[in-house]
mmCIF file of C-alpha atoms in Angstrom:
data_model
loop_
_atom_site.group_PDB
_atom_site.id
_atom_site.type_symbol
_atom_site.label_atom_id
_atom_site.label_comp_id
_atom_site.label_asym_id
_atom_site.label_seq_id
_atom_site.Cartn_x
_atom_site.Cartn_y
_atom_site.Cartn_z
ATOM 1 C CA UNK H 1 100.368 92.471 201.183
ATOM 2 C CA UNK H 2 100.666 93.064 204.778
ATOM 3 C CA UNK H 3 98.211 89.571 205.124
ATOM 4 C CA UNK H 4 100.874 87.857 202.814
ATOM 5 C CA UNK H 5 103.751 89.012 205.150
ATOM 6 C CA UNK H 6 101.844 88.400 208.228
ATOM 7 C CA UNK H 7 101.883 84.482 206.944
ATOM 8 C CA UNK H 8 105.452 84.417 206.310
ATOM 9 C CA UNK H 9 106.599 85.843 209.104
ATOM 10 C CA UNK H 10 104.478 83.096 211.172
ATOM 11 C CA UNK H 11 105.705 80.370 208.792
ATOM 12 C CA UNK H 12 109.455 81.148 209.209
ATOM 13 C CA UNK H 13 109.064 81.430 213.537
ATOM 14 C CA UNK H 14 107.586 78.042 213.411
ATOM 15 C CA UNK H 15 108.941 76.373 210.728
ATOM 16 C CA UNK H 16 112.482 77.693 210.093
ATOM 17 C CA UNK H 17 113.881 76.840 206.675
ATOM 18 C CA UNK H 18 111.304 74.636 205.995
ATOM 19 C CA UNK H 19 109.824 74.696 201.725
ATOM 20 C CA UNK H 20 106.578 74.009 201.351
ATOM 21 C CA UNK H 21 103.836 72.679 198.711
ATOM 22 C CA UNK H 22 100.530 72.440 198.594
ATOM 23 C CA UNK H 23 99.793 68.885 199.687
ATOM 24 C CA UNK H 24 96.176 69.347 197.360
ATOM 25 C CA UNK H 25 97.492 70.606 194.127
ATOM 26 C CA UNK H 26 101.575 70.208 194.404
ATOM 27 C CA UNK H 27 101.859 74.436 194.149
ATOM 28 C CA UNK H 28 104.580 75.503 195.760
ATOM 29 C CA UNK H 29 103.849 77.536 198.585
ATOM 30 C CA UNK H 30 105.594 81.267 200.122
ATOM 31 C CA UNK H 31 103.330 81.622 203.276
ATOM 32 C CA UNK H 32 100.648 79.214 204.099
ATOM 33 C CA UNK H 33 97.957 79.485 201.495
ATOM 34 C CA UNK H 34 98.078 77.853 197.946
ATOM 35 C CA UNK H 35 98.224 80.638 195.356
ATOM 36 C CA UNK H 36 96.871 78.323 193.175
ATOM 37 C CA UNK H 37 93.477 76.601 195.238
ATOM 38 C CA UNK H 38 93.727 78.585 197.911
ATOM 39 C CA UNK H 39 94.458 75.322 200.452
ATOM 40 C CA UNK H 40 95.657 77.236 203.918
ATOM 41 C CA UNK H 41 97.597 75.763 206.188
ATOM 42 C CA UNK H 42 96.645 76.474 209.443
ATOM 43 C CA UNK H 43 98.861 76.895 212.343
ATOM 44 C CA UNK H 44 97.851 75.877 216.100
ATOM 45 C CA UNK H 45 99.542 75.380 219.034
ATOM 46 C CA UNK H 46 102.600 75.342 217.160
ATOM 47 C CA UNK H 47 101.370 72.497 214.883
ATOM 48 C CA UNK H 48 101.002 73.069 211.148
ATOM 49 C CA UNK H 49 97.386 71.594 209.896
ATOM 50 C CA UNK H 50 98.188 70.576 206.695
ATOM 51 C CA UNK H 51 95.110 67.884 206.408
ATOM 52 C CA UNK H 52 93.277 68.844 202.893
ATOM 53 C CA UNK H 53 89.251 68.477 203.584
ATOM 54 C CA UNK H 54 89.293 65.682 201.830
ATOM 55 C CA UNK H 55 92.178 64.001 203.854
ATOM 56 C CA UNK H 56 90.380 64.719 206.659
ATOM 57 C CA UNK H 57 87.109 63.329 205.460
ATOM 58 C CA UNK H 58 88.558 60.179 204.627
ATOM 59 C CA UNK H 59 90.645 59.693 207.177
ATOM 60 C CA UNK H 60 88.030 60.418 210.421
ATOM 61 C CA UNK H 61 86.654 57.253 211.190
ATOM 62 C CA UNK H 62 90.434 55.560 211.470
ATOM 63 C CA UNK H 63 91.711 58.587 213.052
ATOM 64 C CA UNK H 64 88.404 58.239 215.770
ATOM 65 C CA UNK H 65 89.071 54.844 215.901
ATOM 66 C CA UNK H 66 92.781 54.516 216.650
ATOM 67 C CA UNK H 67 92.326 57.568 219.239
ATOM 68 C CA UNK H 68 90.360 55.358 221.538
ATOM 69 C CA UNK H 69 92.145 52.400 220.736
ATOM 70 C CA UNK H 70 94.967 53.962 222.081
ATOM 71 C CA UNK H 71 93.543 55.972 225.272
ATOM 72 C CA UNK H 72 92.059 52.164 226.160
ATOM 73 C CA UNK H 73 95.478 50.845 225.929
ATOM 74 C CA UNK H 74 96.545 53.248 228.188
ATOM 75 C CA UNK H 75 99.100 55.105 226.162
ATOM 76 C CA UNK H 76 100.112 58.675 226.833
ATOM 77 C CA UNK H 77 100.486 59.777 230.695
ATOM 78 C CA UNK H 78 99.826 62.853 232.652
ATOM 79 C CA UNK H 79 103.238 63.225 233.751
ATOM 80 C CA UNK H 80 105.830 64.780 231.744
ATOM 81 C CA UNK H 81 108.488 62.446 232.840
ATOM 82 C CA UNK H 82 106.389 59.815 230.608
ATOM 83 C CA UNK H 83 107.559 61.327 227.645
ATOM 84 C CA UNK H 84 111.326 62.549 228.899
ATOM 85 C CA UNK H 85 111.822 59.220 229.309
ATOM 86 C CA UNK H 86 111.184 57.511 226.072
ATOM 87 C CA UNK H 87 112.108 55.381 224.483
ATOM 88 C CA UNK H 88 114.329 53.823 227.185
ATOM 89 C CA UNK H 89 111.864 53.571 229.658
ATOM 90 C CA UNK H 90 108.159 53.528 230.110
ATOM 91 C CA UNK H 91 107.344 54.661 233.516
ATOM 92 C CA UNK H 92 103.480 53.836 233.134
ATOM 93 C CA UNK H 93 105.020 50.520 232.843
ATOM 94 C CA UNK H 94 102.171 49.463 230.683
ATOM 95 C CA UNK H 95 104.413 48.903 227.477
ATOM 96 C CA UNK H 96 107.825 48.138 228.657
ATOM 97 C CA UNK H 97 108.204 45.228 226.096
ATOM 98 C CA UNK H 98 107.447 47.418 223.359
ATOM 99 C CA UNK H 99 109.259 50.579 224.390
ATOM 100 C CA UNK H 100 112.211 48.294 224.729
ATOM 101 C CA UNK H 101 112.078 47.229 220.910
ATOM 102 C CA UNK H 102 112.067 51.255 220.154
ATOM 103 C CA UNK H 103 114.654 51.998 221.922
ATOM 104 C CA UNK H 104 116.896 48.840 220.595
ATOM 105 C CA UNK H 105 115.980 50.040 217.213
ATOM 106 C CA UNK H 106 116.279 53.798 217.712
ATOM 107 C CA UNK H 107 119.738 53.146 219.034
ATOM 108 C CA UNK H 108 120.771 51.047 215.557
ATOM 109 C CA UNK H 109 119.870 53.542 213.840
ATOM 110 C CA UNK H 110 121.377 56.619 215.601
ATOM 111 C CA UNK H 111 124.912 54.495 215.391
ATOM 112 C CA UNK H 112 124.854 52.982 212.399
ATOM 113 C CA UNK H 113 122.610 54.917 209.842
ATOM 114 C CA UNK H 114 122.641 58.509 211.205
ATOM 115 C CA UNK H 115 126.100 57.860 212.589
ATOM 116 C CA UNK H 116 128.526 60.011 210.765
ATOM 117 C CA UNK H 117 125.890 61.976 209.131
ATOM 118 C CA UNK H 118 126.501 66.417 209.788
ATOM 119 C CA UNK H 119 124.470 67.222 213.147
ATOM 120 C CA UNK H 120 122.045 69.875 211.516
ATOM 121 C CA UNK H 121 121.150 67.584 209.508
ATOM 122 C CA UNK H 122 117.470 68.173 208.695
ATOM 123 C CA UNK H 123 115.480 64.607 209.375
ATOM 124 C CA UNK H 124 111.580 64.161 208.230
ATOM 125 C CA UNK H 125 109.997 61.974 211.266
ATOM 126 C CA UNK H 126 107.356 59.838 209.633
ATOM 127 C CA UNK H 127 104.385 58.757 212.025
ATOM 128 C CA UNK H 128 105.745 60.574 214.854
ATOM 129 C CA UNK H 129 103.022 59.977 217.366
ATOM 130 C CA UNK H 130 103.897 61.823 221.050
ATOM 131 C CA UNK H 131 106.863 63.034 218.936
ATOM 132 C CA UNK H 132 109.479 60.857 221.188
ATOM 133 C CA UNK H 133 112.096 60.140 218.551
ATOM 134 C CA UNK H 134 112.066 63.827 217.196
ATOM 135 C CA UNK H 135 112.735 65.114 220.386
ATOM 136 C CA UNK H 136 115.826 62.292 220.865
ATOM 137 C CA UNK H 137 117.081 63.896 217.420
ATOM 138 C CA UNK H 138 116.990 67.375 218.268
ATOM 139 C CA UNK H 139 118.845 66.475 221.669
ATOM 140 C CA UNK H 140 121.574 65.100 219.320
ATOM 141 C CA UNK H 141 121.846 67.959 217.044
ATOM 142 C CA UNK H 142 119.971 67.109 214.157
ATOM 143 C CA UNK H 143 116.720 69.006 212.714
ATOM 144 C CA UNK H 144 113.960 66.618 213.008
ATOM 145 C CA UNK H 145 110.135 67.677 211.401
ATOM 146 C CA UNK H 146 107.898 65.340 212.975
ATOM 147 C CA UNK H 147 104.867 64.532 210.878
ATOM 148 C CA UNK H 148 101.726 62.721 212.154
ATOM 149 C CA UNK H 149 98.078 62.399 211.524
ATOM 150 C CA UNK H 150 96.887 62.481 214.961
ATOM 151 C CA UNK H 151 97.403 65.793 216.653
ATOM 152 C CA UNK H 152 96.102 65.553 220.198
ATOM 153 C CA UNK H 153 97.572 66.101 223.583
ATOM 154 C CA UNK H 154 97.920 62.852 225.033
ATOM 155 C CA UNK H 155 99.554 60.356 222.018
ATOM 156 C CA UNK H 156 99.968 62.810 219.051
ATOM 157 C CA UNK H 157 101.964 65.502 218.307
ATOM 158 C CA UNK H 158 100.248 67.708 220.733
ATOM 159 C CA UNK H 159 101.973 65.853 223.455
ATOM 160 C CA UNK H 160 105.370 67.522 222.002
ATOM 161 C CA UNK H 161 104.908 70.482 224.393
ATOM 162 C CA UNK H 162 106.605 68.083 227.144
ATOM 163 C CA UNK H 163 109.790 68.903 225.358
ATOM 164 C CA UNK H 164 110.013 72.337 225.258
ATOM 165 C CA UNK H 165 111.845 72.802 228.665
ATOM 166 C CA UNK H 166 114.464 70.761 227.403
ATOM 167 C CA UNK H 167 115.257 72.161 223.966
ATOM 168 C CA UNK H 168 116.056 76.043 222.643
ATOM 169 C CA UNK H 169 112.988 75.349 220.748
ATOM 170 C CA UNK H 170 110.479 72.962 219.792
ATOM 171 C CA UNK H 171 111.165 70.822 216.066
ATOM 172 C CA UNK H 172 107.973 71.824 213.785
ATOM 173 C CA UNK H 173 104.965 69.512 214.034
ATOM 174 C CA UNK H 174 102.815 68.515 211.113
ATOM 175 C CA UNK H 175 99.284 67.146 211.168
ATOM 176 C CA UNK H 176 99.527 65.555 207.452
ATOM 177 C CA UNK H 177 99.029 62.602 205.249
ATOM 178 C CA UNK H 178 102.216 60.833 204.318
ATOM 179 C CA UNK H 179 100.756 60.404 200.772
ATOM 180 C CA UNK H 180 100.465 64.271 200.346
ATOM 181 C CA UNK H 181 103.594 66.084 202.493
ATOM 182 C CA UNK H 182 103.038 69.689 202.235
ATOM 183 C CA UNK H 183 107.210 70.071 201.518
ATOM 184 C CA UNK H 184 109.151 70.765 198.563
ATOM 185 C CA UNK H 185 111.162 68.390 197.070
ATOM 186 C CA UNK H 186 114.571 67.372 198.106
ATOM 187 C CA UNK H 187 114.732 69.001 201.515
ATOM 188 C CA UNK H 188 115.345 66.616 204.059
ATOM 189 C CA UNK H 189 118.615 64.674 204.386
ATOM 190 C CA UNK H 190 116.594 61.210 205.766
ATOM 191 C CA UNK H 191 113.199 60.447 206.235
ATOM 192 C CA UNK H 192 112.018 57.735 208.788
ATOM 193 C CA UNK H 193 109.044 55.886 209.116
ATOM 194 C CA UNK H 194 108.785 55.705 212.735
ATOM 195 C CA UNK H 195 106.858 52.475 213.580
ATOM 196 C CA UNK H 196 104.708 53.943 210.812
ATOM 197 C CA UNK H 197 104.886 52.281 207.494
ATOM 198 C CA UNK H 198 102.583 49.148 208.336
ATOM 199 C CA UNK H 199 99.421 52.060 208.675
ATOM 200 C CA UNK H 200 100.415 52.884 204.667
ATOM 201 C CA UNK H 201 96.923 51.959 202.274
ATOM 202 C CA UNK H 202 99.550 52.599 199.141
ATOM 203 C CA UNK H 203 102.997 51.650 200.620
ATOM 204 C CA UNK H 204 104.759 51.892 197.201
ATOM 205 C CA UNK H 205 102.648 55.469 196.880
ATOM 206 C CA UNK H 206 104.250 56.147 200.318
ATOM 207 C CA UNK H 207 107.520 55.324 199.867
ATOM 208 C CA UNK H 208 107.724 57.546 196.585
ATOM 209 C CA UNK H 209 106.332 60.813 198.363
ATOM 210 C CA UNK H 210 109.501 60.127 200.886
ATOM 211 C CA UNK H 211 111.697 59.988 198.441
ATOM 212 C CA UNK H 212 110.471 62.791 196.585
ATOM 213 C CA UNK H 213 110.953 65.021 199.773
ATOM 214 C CA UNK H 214 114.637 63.568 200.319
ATOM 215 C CA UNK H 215 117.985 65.242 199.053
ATOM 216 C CA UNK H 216 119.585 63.043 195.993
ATOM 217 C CA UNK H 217 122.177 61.250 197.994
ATOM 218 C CA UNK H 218 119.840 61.111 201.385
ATOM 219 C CA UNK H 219 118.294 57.855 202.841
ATOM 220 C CA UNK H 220 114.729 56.568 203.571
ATOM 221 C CA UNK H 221 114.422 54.268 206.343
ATOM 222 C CA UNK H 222 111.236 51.931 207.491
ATOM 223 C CA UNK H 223 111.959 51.219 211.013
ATOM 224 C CA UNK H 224 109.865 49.105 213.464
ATOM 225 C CA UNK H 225 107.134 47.827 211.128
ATOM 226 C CA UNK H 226 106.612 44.394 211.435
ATOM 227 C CA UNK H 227 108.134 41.595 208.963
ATOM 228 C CA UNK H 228 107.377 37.870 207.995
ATOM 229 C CA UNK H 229 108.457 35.434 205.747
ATOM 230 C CA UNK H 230 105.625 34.012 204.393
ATOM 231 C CA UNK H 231 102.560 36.679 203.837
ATOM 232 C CA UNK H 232 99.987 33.966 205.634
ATOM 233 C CA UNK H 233 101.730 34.687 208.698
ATOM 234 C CA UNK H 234 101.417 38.253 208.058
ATOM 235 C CA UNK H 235 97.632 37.564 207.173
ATOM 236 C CA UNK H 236 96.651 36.000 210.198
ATOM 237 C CA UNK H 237 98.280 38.392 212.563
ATOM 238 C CA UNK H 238 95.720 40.628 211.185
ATOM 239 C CA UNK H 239 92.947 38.203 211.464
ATOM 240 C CA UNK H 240 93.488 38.042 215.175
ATOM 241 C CA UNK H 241 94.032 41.562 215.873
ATOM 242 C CA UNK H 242 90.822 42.419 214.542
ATOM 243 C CA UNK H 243 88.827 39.757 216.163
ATOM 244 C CA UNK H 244 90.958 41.035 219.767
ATOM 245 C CA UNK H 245 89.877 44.706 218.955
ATOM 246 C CA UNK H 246 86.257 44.111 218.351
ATOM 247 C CA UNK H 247 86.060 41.550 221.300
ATOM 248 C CA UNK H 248 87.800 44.743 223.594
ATOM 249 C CA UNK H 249 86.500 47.643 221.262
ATOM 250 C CA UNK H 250 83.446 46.947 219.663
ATOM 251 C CA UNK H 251 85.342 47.549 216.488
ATOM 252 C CA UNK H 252 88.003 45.846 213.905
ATOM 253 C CA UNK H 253 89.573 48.970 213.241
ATOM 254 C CA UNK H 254 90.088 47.957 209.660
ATOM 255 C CA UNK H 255 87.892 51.343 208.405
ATOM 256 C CA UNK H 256 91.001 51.483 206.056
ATOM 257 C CA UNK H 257 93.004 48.846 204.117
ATOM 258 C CA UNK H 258 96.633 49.315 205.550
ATOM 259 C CA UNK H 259 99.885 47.568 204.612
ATOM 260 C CA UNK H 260 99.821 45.616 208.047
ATOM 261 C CA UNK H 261 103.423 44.223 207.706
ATOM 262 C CA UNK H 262 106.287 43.421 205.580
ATOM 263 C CA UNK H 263 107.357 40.665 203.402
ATOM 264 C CA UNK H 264 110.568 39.732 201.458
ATOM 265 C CA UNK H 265 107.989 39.773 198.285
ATOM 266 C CA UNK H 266 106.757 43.458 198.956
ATOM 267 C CA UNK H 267 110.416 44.723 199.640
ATOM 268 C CA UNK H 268 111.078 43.496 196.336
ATOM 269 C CA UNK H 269 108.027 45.179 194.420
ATOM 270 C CA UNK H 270 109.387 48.596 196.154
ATOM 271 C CA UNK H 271 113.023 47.652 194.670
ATOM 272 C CA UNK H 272 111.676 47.421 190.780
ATOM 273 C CA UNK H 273 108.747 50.351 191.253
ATOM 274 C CA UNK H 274 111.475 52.924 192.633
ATOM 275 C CA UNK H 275 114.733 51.528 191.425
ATOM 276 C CA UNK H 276 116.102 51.580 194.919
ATOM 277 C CA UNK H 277 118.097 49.275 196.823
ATOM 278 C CA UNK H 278 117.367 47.836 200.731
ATOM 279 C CA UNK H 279 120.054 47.817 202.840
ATOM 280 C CA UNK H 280 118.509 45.394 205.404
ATOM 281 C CA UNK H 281 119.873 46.288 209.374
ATOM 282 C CA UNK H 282 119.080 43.429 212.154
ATOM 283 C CA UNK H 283 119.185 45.234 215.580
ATOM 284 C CA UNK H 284 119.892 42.689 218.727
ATOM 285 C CA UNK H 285 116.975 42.293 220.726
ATOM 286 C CA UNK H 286 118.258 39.926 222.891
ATOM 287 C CA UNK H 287 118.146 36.052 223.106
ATOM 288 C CA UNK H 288 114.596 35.809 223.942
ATOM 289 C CA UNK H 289 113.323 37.641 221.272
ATOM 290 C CA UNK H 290 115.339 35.700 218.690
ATOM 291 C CA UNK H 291 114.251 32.252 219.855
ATOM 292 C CA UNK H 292 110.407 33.055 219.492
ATOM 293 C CA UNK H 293 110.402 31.487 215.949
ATOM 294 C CA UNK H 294 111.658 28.534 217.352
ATOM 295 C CA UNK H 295 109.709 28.263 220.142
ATOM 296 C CA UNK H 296 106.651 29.019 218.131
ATOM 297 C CA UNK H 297 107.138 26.366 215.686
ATOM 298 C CA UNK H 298 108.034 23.999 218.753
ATOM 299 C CA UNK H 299 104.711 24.409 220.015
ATOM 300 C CA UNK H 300 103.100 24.889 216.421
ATOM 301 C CA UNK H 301 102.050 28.690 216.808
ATOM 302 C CA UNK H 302 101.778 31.065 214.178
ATOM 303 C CA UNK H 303 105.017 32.726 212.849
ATOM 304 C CA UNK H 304 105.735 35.936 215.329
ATOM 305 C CA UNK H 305 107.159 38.998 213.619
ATOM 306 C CA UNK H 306 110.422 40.098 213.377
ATOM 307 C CA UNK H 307 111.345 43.466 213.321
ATOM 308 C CA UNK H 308 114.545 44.761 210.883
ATOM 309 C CA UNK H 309 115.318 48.118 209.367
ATOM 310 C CA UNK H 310 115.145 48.719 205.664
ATOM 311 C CA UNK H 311 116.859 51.637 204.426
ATOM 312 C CA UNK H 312 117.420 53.251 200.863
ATOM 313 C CA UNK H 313 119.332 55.943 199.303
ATOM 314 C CA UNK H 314 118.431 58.230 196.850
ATOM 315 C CA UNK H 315 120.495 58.044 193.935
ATOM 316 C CA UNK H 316 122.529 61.100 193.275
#
């Protein structure tokens, strides 16, 4: 008994309010072990492990993989004002062009699909990486649970601790797979796929388990993943970016079979599967970045991607 209470007193300091499952046999969960197969989550640092085994297991080599991927593209920083800063500016200055998508695209959303929602509102961060948006969230009064596979100190959600001087306390962290979320069901009043969804293997499985966790009424949004119109476009993108990895990595970081991107067609399939609806949201990313179509077909390039965000609500 005193093990049992011991659990749920550590559960409630770091994860206030939060209902959990089991994300190995769907048993709902008091403390942090299953009742049922004895699954444990395991808390360090502040971050919930919620990885089953065979999560883990399966997930190492792309985990491994991405890691370095990452380090070599320089992401992460030593200084804390790195992460402050973001999304609106990237003081390594090594990814300004892409920071300045996320921030066009966190803004949209904060304005136009969290606009008007109750502050306290409790928000399920999907692929939260360094844990930027999460933190943006909590500084506007909402309850964000960032989840993420990759828990490390530099790019993953152990990089959160940057945050904690400027918050009354740091939003819970999950190490987790975003087919198997170790929460109840209807908890969360959105969930966002935070430049995540494109890393799904089983998008329409993926979608479901968001929507599962989401209050009837609540939204799920997909924002930053990248979209094209004609899936050959989509195809080749991924063509080149594993023939650029291996040439810079040694590797084609393809150790799983991910989404990759977006089409109208697969938006569609995610309709009829779920019996949802997309509300589709075109952020402004400035005159430039809506003439690279046309300039690529002017000079007989590949489509680019466009970015958009897709949200859907829960029916009541």
């Amino acid at each position: 008994m005193g093990t049992l209470h011991a659990c749920m007193a550590a559960r409630d300091a770091l994860l206030p309010g939060i209902k959990l499952r089991c994300p190995r046999c769907e048993t709902s969960i008091d403390g942090l072990i299953c009742p049922a197969c004895a699954f444990s989550i395991e808390i360090d640092d502040g971050i919930a492990h919620a990885l089953t085994p065979e999560s883990h297991a399966h997930y190492a080599r792309f985990m491994e993989d991405y890691e370095r991927i990452r380090e070599s593209e320089g992401r992460g920083s030593e200084s804390e004002d790195f992460y402050l800063s973001l999304p609106y500016r990237d003081t390594s200055g090594r990814h300004r062009e892409q920071w300045r998508i996320r921030a066009r695209s966190y803004d949209y959303l904060a304005r136009h699909l969290l606009d008007g929602a109750d502050r306290g509102n409790r928000i399920l961060d999907l692929g939260a990486g360094n844990g930027w948006m999460s933190f943006r969230l909590a500084l506007a009064g909402y309850r964000p649970c960032a989840v993420d596979l990759l828990a490390n100190d530099s790019d993953g959600l152990g990089a959160a601790r940057h945050y904690r001087t400027r918050l009354p306390e740091l939003f819970p962290r999950f190490q987790a797979e975003i087919r198997h979320l170790p929460f109840a069901d209807e908890q969360f009043d959105a969930a966002v796929f935070n430049a995540s969804f494109h890393y799904a293997e089983d998008y329409e499985a993926s979608l479901r388990e968001a929507m599962r966790c989401v209050k009837k009424g609540g939204v799920v949004i997909i924002s930053d993943t990248p979209w094209y119109s004609r899936s050959e476009s989509g195809e080749q993108m991924l063509a080149d970016r594993r023939a650029a990895f291996r040439r810079s990595h040694g590797t084609a970081a393809d150790s799983i079979a991910t989404l990759g991107f977006l089409t109208d067609e697969r938006l569609g399939r995610m309709e009829d599967a779920l019996t949802i609806h997309w509300d589709v949201h075109r952020p402004w990313y400035g005159l430039k970045w809506a003439m690279r179509p046309l300039v690529a077909t002017c000079r007989g390039r590949r489509e680019p991607s466009r970015f958009r965000l897709y949200a859907a609500r829960k029916s009541a």
